[in-house]
GROMACS .gro file of C-alpha atoms in nm:
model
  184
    1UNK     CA    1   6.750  -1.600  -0.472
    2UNK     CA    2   6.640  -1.965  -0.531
    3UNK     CA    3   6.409  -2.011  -0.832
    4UNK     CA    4   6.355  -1.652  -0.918
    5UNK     CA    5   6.251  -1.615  -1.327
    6UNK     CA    6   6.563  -1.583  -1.491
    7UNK     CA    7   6.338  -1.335  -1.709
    8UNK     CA    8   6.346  -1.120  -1.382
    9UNK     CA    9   6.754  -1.151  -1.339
   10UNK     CA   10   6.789  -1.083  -1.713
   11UNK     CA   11   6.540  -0.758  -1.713
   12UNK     CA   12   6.710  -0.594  -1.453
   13UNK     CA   13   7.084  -0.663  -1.605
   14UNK     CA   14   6.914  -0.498  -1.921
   15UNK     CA   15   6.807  -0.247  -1.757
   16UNK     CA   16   7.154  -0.215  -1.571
   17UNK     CA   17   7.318  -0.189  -1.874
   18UNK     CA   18   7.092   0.081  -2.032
   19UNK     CA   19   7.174   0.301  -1.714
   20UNK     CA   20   7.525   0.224  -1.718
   21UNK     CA   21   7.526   0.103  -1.356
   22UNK     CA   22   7.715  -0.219  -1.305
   23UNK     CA   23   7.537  -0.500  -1.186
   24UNK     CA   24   7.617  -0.727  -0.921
   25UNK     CA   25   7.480  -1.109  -0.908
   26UNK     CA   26   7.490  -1.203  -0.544
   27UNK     CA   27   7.402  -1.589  -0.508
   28UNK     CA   28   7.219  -1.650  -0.225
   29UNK     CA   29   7.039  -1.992  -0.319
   30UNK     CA   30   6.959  -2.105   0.034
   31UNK     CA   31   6.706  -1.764   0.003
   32UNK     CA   32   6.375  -1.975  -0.031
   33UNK     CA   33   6.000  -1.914   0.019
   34UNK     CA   34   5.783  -2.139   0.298
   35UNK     CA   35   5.707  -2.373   0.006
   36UNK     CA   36   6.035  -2.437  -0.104
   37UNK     CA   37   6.196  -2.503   0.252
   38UNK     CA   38   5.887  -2.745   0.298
   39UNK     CA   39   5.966  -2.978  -0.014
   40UNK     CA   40   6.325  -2.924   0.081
   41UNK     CA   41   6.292  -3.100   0.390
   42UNK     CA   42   6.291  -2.830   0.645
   43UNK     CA   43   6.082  -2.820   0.945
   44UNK     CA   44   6.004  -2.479   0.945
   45UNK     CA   45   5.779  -2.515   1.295
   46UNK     CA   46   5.757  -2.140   1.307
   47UNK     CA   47   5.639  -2.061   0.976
   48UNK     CA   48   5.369  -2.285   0.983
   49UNK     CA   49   5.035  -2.071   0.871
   50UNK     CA   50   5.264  -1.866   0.725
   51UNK     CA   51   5.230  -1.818   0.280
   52UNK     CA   52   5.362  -2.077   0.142
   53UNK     CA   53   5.528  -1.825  -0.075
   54UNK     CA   54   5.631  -1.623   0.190
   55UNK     CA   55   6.015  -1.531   0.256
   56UNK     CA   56   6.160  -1.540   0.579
   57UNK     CA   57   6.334  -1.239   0.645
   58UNK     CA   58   6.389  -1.141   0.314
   59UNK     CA   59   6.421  -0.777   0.306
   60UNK     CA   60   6.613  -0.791   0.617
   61UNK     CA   61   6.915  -1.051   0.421
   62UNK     CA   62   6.887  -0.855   0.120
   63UNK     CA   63   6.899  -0.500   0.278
   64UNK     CA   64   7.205  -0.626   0.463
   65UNK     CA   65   7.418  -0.757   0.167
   66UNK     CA   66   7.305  -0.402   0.049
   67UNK     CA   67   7.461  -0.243   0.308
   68UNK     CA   68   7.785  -0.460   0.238
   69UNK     CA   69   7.790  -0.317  -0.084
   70UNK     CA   70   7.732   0.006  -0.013
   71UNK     CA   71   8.004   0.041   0.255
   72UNK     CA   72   8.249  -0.100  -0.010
   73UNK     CA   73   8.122   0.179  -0.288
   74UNK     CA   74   8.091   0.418  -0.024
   75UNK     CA   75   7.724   0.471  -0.122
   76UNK     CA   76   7.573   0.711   0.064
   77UNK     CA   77   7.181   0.568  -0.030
   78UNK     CA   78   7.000   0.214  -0.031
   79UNK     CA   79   6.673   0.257  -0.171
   80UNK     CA   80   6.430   0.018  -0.174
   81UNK     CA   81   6.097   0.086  -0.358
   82UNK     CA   82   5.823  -0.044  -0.129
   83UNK     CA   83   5.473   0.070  -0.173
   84UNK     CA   84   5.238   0.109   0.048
   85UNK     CA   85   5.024  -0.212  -0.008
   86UNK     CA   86   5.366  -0.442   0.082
   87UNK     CA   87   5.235  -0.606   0.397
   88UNK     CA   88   5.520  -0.745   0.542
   89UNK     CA   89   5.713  -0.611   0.891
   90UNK     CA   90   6.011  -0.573   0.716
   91UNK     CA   91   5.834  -0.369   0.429
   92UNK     CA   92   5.796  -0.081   0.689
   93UNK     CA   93   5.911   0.267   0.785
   94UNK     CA   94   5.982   0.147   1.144
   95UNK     CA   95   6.238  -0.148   1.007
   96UNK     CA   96   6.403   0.071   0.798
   97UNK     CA   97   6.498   0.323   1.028
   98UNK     CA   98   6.578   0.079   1.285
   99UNK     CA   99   6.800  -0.106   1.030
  100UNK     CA  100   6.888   0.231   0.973
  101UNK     CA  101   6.985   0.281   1.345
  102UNK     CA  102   7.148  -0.050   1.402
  103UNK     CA  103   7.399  -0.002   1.073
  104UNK     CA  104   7.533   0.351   1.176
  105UNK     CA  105   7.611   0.201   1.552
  106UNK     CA  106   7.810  -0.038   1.283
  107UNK     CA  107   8.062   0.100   1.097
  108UNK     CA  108   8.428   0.148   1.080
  109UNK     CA  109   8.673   0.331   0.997
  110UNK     CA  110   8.685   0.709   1.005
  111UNK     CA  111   8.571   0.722   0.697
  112UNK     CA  112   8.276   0.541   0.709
  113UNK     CA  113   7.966   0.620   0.590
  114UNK     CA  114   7.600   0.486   0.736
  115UNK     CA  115   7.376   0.485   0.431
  116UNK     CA  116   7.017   0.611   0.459
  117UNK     CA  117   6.705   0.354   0.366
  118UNK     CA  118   6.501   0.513   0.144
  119UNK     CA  119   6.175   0.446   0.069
  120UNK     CA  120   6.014   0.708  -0.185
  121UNK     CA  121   5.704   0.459  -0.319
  122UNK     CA  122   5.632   0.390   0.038
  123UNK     CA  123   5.290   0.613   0.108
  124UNK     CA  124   5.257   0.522  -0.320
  125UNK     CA  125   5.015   0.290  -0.471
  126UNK     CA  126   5.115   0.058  -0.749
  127UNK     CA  127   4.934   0.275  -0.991
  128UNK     CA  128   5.080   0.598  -0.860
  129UNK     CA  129   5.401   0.379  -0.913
  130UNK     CA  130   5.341   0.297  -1.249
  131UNK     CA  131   5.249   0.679  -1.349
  132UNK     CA  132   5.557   0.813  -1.144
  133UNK     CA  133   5.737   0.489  -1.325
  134UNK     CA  134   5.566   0.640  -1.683
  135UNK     CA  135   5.729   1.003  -1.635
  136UNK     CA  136   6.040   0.930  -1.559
  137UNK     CA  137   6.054   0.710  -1.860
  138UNK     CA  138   6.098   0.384  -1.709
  139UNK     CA  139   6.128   0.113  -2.011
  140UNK     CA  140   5.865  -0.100  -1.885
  141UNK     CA  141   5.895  -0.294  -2.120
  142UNK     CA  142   6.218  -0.425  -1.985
  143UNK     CA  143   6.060  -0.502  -1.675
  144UNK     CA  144   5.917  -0.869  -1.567
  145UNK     CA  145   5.702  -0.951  -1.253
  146UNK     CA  146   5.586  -1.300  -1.339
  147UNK     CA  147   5.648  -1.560  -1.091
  148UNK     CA  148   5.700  -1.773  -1.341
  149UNK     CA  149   6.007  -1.817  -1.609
  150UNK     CA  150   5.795  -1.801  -1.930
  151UNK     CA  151   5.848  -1.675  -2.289
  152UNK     CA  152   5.539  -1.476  -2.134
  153UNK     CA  153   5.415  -1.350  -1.850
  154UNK     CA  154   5.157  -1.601  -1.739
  155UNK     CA  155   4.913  -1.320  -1.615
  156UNK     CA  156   4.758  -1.529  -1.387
  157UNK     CA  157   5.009  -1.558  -1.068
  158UNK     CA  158   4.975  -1.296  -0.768
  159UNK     CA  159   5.236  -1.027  -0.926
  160UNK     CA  160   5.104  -1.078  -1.267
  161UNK     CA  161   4.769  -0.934  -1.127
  162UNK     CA  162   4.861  -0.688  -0.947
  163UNK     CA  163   5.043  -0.571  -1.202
  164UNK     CA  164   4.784  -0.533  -1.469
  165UNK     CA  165   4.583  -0.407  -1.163
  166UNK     CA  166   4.833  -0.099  -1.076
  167UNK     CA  167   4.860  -0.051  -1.468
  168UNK     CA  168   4.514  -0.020  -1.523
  169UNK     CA  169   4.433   0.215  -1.230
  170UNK     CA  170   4.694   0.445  -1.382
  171UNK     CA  171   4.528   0.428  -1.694
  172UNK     CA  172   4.851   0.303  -1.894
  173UNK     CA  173   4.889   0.021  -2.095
  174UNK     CA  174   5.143  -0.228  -1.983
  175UNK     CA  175   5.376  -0.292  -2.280
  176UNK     CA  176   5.447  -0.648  -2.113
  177UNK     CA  177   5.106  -0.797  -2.096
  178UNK     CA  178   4.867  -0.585  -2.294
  179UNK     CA  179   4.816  -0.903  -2.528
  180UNK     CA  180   4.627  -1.071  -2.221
  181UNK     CA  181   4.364  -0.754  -2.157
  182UNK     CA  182   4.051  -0.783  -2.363
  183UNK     CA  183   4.061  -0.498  -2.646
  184UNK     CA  184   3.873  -0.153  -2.541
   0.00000   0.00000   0.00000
């Protein structure tokens, strides 16, 4: 969505293409945190007090083009990988399986299929994440939570922390950003 690091769009096409999974770049520029909307010259009355970097209804549009897609692949699974530190109302088990409720009253078609939300980091932390992440062989080194487009990650920015929080409570080293910890 509007101004995400185009390190984050190209990790996960890499990581796409190592899988062998197509990906598919849905534009959806008028996607934009509090912030943005602000300088952009919308009122936003109902946001106010709100992050400035917060995203209305975000998992709700993006869990909904999901659904698009998965009724045209026939996909019988959207999973979304939530932990259990996300905040938000629409980071929850109750929107999911209401989302969950309101897309099988939805579909079409005797063939149709109503895809299940899942949620399998949900009751996780980031660092039981990162170790689950760790033995399944996830290349993080692929990976990119910056909030910033960078040669680097800047390590300073909200995800950058928590990052290099949930990788150091798992007791791995983060491929990404080791250079910024302090050596051992």
């Amino acid at each position: 969505y509007h101004n995400r690091p185009t390190r984050e769009v190209k990790a996960a096409e890499h990581i796409c293409q190592a899988l062998g999974i197509k990906a598919i770049d849905v534009p959806v520029p008028y996607i934009m945190e509090v912030l943005e909307l602000k300088l952009a010259g919308y009122p936003v009355p109902s946001l106010f007090g709100s992050s400035d970097y917060y995203v209305p209804y975000r998992n709700l549009v993006f869990n909904t083009i999901a659904t698009y897609f998965a009724d045209i692949y026939g996909a019988r699974y959207i999973i979304s990988g939530h932990i259990s530190s996300d905040p938000l109302p629409d980071a929850n088990q109750a929107f999911f399986d209401s989302l969950e409720q309101l897309v099988s009253r939805l579909k079409v078609g005797e063939k149709a299929i109503a895809p299940k939300f899942l949620l399998p980091l949900k009751g996780k932390t980031k660092a039981d994440a990162v170790k689950l992440g760790k033995s399944l062989g996830v290349p993080f080194e692929w990976t990119w939570s910056c909030a910033f487009d960078a040669a680097a990650p800047c390590g300073h920015c909200k995800p950058c922390r928590e990052r290099a929080e949930g990788f150091k409570a798992a007791g791995i080293v983060d491929p990404v950003i080791a250079f910024r910890l302090p050596a051992p």
